[in-house]
Coordinates of C-alpha atoms in Angstrom, one line a residue:
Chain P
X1 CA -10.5 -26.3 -69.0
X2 CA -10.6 -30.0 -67.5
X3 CA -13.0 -30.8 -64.3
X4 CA -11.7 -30.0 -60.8
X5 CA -11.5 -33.5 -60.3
X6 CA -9.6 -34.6 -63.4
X7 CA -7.3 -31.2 -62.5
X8 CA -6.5 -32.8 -58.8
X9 CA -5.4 -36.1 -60.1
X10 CA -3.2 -34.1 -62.5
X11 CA -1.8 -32.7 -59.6
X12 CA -1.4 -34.8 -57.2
X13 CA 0.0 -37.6 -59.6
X14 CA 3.9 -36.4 -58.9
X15 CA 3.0 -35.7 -55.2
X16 CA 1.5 -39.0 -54.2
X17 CA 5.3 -40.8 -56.3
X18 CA 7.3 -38.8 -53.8
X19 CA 5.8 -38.9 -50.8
X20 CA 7.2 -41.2 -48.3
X21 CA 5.7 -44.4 -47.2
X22 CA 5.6 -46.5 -44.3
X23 CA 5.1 -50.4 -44.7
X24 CA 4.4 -52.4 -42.1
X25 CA 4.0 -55.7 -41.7
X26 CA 4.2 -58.4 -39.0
X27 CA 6.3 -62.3 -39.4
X28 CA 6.4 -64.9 -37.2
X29 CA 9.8 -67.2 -37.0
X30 CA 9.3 -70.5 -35.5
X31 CA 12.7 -71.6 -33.7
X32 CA 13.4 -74.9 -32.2
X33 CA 16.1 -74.4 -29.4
X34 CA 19.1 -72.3 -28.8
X35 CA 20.8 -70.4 -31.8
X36 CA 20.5 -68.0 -34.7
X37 CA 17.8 -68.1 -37.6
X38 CA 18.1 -66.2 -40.4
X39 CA 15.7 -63.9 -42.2
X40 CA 17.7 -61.8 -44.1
X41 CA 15.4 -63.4 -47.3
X42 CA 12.1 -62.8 -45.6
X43 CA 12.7 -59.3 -44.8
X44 CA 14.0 -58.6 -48.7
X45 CA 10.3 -60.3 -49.5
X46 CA 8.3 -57.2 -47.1
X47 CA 11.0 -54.7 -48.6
X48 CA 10.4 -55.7 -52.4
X49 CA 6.2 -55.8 -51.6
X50 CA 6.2 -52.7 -50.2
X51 CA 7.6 -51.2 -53.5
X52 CA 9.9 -49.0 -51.5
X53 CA 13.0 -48.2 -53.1
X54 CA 14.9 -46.2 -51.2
X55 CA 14.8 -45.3 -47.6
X56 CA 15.2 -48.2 -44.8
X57 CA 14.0 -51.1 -43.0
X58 CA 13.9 -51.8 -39.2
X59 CA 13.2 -55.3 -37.4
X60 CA 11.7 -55.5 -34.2
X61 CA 11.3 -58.6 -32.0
X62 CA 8.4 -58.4 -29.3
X63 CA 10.4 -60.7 -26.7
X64 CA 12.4 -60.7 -24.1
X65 CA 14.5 -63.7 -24.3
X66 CA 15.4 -63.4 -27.3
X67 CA 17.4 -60.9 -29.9
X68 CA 18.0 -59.8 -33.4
X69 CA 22.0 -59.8 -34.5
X70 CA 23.3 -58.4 -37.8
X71 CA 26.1 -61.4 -38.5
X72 CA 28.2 -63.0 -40.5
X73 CA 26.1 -65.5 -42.5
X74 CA 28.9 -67.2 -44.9
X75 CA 30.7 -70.0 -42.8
X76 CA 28.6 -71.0 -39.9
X77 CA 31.3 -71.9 -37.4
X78 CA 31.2 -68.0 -37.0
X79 CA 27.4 -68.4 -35.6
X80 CA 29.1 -71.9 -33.4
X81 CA 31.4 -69.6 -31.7
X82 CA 29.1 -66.9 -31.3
X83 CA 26.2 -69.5 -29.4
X84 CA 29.5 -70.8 -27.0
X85 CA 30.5 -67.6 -26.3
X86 CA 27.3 -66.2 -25.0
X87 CA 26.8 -69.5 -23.3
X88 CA 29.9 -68.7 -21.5
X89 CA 29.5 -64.8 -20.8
X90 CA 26.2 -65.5 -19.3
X91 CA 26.2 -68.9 -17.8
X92 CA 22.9 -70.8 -16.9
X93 CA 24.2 -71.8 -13.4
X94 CA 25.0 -68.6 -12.5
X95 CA 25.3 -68.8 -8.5
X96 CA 23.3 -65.7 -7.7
X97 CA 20.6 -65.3 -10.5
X98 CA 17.1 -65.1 -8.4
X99 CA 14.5 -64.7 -11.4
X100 CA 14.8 -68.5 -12.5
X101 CA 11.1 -69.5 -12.4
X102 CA 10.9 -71.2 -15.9
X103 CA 14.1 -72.7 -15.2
X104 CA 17.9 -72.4 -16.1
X105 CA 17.4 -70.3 -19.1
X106 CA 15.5 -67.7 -17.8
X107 CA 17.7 -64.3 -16.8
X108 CA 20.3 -65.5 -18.9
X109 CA 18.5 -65.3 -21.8
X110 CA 17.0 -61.8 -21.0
X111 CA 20.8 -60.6 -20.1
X112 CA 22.2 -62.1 -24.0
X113 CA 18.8 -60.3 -24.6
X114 CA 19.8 -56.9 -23.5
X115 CA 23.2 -57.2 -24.7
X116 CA 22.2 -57.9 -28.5
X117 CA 19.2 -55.9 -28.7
X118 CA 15.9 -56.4 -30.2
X119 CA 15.8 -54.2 -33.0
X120 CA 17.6 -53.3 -36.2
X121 CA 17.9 -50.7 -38.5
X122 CA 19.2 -51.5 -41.9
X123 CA 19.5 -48.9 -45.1
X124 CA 17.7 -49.9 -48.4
X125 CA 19.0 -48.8 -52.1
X126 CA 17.9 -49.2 -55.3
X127 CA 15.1 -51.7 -53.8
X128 CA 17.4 -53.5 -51.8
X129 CA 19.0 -53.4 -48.4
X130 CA 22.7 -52.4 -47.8
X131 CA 23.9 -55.3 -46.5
X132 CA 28.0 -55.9 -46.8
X133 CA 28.9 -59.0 -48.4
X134 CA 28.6 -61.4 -45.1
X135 CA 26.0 -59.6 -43.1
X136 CA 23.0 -61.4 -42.7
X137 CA 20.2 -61.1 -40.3
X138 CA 19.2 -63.4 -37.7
X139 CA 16.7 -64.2 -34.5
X140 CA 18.7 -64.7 -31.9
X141 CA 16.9 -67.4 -29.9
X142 CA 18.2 -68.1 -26.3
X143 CA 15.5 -70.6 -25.1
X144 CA 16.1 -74.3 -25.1
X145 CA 12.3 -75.1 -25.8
X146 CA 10.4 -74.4 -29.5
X147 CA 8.9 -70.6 -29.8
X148 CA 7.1 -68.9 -32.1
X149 CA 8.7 -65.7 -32.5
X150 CA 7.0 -62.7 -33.8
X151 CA 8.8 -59.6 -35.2
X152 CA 7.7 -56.6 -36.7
X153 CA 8.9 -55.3 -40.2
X154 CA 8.5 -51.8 -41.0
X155 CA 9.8 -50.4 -44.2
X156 CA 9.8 -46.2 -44.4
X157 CA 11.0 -44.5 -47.5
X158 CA 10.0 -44.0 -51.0
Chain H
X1 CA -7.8 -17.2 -63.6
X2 CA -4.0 -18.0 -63.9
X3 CA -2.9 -21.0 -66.2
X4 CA -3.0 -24.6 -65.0
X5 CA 0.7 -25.0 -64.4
X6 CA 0.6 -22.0 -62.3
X7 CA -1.4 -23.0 -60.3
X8 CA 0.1 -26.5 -59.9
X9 CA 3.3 -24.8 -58.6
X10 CA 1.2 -22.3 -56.2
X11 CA -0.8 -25.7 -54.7
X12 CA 2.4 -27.5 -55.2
X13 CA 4.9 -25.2 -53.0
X14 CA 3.7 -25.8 -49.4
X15 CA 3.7 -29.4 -49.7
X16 CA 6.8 -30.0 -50.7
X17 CA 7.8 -27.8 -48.3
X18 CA 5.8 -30.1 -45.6
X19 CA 7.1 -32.8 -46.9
X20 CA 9.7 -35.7 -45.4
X21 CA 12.6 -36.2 -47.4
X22 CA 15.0 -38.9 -46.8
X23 CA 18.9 -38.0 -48.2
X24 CA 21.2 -40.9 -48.5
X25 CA 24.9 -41.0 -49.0
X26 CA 27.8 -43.7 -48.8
X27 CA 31.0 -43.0 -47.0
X28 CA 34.2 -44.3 -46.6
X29 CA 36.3 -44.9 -43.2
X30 CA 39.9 -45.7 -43.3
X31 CA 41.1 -47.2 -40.0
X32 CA 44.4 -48.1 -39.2
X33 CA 44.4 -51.4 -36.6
X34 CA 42.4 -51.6 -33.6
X35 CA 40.9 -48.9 -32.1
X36 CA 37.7 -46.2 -32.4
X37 CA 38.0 -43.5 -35.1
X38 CA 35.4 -40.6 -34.9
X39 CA 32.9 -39.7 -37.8
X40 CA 30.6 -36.8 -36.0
X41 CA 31.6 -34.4 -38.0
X42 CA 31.6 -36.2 -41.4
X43 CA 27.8 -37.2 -40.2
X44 CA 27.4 -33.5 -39.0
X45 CA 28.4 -32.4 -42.8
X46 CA 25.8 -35.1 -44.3
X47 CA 23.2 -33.3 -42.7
X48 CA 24.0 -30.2 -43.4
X49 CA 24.0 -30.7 -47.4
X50 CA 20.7 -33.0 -46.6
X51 CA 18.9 -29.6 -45.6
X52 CA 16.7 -31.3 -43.4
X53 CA 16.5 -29.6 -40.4
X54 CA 14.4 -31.5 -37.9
X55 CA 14.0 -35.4 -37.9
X56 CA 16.6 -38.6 -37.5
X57 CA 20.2 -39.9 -38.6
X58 CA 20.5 -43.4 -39.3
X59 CA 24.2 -44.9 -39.5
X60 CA 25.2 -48.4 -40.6
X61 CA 28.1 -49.9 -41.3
X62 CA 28.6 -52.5 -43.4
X63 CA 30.8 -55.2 -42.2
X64 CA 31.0 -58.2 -39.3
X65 CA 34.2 -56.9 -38.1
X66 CA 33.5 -53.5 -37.1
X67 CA 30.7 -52.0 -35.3
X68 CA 29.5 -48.2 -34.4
X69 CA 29.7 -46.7 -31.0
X70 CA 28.0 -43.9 -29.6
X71 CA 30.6 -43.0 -26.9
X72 CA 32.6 -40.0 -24.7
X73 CA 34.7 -38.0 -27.1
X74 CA 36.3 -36.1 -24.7
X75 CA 39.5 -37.4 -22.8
X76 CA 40.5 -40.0 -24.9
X77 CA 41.5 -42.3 -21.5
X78 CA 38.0 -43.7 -21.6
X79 CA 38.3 -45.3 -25.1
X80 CA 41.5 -46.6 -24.1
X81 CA 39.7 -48.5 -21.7
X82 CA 37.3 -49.6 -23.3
X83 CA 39.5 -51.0 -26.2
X84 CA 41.0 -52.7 -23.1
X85 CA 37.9 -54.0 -22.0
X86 CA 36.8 -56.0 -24.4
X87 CA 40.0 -56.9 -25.4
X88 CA 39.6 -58.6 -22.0
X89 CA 35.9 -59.6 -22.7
X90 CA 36.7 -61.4 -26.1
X91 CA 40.3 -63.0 -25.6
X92 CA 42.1 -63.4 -29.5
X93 CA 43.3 -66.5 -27.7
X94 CA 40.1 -68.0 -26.4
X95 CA 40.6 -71.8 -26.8
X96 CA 37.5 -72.9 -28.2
X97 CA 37.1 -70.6 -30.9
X98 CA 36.7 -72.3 -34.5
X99 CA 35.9 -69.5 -36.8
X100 CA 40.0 -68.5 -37.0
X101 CA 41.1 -68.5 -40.6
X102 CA 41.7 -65.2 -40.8
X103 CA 43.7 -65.0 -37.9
X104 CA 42.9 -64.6 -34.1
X105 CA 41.1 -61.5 -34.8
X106 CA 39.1 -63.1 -36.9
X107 CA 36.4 -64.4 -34.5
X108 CA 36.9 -61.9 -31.3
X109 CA 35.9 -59.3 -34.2
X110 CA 32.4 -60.5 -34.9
X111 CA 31.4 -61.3 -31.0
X112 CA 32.8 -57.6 -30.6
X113 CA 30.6 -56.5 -33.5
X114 CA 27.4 -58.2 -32.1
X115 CA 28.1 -56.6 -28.5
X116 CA 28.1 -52.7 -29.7
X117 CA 25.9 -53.3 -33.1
X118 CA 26.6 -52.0 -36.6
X119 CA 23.9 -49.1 -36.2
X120 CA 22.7 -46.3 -34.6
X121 CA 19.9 -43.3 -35.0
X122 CA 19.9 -40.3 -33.2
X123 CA 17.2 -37.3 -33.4
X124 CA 18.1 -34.2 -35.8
X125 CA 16.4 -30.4 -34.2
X126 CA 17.5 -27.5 -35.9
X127 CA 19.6 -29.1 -38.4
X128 CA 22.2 -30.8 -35.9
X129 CA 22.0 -34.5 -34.1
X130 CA 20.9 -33.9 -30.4
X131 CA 24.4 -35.7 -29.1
X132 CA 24.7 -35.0 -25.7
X133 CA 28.0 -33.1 -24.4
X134 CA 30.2 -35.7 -25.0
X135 CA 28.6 -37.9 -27.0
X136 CA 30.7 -38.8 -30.3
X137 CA 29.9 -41.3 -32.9
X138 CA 32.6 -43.8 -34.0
X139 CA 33.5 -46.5 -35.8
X140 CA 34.9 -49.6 -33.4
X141 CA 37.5 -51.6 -35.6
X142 CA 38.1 -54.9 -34.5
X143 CA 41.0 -55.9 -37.1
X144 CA 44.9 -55.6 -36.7
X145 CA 45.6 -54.4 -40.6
X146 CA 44.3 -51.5 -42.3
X147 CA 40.8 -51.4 -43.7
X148 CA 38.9 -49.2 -45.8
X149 CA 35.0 -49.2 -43.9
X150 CA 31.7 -48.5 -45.9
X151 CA 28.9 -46.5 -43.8
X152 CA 25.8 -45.7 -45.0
X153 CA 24.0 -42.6 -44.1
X154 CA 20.3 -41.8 -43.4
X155 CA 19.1 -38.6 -43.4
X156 CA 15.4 -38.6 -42.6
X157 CA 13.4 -35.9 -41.9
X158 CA 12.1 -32.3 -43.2
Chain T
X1 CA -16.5 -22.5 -60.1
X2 CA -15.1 -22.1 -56.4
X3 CA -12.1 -19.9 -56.0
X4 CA -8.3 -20.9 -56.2
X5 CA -8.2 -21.3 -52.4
X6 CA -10.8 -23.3 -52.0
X7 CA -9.8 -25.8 -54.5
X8 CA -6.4 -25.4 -52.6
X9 CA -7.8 -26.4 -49.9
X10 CA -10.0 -29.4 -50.9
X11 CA -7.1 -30.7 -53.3
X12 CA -4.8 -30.8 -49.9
X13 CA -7.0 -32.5 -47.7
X14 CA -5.9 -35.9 -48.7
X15 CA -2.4 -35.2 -48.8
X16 CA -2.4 -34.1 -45.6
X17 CA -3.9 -36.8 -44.5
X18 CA -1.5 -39.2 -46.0
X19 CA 1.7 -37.4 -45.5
X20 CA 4.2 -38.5 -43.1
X21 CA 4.7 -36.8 -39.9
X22 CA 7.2 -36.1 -37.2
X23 CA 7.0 -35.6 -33.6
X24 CA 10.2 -34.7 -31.6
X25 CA 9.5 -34.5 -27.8
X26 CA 12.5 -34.1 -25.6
X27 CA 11.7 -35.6 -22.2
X28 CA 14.0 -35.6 -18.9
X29 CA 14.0 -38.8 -16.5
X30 CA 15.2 -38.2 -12.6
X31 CA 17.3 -41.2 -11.3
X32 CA 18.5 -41.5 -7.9
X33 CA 21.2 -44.3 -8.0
X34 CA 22.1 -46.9 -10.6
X35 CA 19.5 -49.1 -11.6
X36 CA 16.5 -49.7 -13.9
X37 CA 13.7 -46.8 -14.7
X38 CA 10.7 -48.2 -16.6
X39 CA 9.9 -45.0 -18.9
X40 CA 6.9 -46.7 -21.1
X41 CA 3.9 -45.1 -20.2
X42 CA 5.7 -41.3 -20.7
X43 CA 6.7 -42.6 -24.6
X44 CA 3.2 -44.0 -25.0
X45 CA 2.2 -40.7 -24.1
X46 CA 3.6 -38.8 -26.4
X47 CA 2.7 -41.3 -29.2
X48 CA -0.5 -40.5 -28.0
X49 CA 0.0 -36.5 -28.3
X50 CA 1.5 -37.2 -31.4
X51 CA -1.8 -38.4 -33.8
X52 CA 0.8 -40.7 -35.6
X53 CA -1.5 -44.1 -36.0
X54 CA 1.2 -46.0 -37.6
X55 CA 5.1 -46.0 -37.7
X56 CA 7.5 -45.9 -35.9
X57 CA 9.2 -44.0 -32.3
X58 CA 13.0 -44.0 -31.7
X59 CA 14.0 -43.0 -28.2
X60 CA 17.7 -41.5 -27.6
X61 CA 19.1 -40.3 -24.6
X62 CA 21.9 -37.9 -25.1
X63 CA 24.4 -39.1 -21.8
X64 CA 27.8 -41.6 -22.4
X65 CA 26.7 -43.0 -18.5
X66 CA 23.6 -44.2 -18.9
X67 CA 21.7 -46.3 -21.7
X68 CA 18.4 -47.7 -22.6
X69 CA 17.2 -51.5 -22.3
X70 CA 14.0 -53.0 -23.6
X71 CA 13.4 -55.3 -21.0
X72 CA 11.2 -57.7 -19.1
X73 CA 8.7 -55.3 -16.9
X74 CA 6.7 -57.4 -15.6
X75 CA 8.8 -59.7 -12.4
X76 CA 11.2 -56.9 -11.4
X77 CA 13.6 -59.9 -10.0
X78 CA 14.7 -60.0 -13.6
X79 CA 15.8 -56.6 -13.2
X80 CA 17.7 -57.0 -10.4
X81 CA 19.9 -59.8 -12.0
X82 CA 20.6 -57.5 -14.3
X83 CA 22.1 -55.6 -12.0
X84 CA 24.1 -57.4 -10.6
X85 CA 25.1 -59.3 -13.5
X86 CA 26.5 -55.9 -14.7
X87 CA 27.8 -55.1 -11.6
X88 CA 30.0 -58.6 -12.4
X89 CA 30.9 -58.1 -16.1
X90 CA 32.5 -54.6 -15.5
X91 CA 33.4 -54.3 -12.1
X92 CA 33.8 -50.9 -10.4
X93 CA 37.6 -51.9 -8.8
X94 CA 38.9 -53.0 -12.7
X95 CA 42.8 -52.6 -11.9
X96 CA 43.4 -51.4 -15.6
X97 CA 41.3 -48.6 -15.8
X98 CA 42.6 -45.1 -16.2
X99 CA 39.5 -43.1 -17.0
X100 CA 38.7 -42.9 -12.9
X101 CA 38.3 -39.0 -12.6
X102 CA 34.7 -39.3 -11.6
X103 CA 35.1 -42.0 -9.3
X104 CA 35.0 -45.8 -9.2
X105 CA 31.6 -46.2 -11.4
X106 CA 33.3 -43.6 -13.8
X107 CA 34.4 -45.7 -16.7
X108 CA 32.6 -49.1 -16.2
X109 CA 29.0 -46.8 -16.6
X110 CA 30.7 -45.7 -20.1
X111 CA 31.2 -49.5 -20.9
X112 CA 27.7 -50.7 -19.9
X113 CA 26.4 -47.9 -21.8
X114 CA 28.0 -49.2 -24.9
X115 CA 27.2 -52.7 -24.2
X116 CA 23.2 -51.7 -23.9
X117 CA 22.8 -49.0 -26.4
X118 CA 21.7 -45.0 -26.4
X119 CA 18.6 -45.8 -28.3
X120 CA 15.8 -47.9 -29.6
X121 CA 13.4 -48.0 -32.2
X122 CA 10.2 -49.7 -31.6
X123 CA 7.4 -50.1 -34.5
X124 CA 3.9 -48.3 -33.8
X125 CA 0.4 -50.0 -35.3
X126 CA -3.4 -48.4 -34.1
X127 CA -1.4 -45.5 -32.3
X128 CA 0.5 -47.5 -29.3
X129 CA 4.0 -49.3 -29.4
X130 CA 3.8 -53.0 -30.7
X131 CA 5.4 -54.5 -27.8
X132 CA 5.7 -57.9 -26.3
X133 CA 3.7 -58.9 -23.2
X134 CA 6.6 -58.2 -21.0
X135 CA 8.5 -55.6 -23.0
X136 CA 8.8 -52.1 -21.6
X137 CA 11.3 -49.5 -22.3
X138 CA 14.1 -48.7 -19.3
X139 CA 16.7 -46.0 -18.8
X140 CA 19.3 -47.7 -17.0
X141 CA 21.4 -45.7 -14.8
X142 CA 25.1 -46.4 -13.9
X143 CA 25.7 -43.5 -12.1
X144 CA 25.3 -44.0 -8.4
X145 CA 24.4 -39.9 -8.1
X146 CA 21.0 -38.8 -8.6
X147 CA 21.0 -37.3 -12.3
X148 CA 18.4 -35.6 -14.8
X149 CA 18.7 -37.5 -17.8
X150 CA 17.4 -36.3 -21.2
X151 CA 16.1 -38.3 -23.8
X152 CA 14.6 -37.3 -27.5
X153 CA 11.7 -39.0 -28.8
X154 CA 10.7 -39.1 -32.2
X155 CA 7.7 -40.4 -33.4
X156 CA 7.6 -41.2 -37.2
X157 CA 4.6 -41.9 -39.0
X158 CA 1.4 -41.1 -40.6

């Protein structure tokens, strides 16, 4: 009869292939004004290094003025009229906004903030997320001046 | 002492048992022109063949032109309204729209999209989603003419 | 040799150890009026209870009139153009609206829910919430009753 030890390798061998995993990993996205930045290709990178074949993906941006969108990533007047029409629902003069300290862009872009969201949760098959045939994700940015974005990638399946 | 193999499946049996399992499956929504169509139960059913008992439902749907809503299922009134709403909110005939090819739906339905998301998760106990009394789950077409929508499904749990 | 259930036990150690986990909590969450109710420190809590070092929490609460916002915590002024700028976008008096059994915040409550979200998923590293500097986690009320609001947390990880 084998060792213990060689016995618990035996065993665990088909355990370990189908346990699930969690993957985590942290990116930074550096915008440079106003407007949506894709990383649909950066987050298939994290999903294909993790190894994980099936399960799903979330993305999580640690900010408050700015967002994540699933979107239409084909023609990019789509993304033009998307930009105007936030700029429009949530206007940077807005008579009565009081929490304008770092200027004109302030509240509104917590408010496009809160009505986008910062997170996303996206299903992954055979290695790959299941994205329809225009979706794409971006970084919503709604600051004028340059950020460095950070965003958390966490990929849970098997 | 028993074989090997037995003992594999004795040592074997209580962690699969413990064990997370995710259960994936693709689905298919119809809709007929603008409007909300409900898939609780066809997400109640995926769970139920799943087997998994206690965990979390991930739904995403796989256009730009169609989002998910987690909304009252109850006196239909309210969805009328808020297919009126945001009929309101996103005019077909908003002037400086670009994006148009397909028609004055075209654009309205992506900004609609981004406003109410293409995903949602809600907690599984006891082998149900924890949906509060009138909480349903539906798809939010955007588009006039008939589509055929694809979900994907996200069963995670044990 | 050591006996069957003692190897049992040393060979699952480590797959314990390494198995995913979940941690459902349901929580409930007093509000007295419409507004913003920071709820971070109570879902860092139970991350806390949970022993999950690394993955992921998803908070849900199960009502169609009220939602969840990760927002700004930090200057509450930001909060209270939030307010108000939903107090603008879906005004009580809408002349359109039919679903008014409740009263006048009846139906817009249902249409700022949908425009915020019922839930959020928010990544977990060293056993607390990667959040942004300003980022905490808010039911937001649009009820102008006092209500007892339930959420579900789940915390995912290992």
């Amino acid at each position: 009869m084998p060792s213990p030890l060689t016995l618990f390798g035996l065993f665990m061998l088909p355990v370990f292939k189908l346990q699930m995993k969690i993957h985590t990993v942290e990116m930074s996205v550096r915008t440079s004004g106003k407007g949506t930045y894709e990383i649909t290709d950066k987050v298939t990178e994290i999903i294909k290094a993790s190894g994980i074949s099936s399960g799903q993906v979330s993305v999580f941006v640690c900010h408050t003025s700015c967002s994540l969108v699933v979107m239409e990533n084909a023609d990019p007047s789509a993304r033009t009229d998307l930009h105007a029409f936030f700029d429009r629902l949530v206007p940077e003069d807005t008579p009565y906004f009081i929490h304008t300290y770092e200027g004109p862009d302030d509240m509104p872009s917590h408010i496009r903030m809160c009505l986008t969201d910062v997170e996303k949760t996206i299903p992954i098959l055979q290695g790959a997320m299941v994205l329809g045939a225009w979706q794409g994700i971006f970084v919503f940015e709604h600051r004028h001046a340059a950020q460095d974005r950070r965003l958390v990638v966490n990929v849970l399946g098997k």
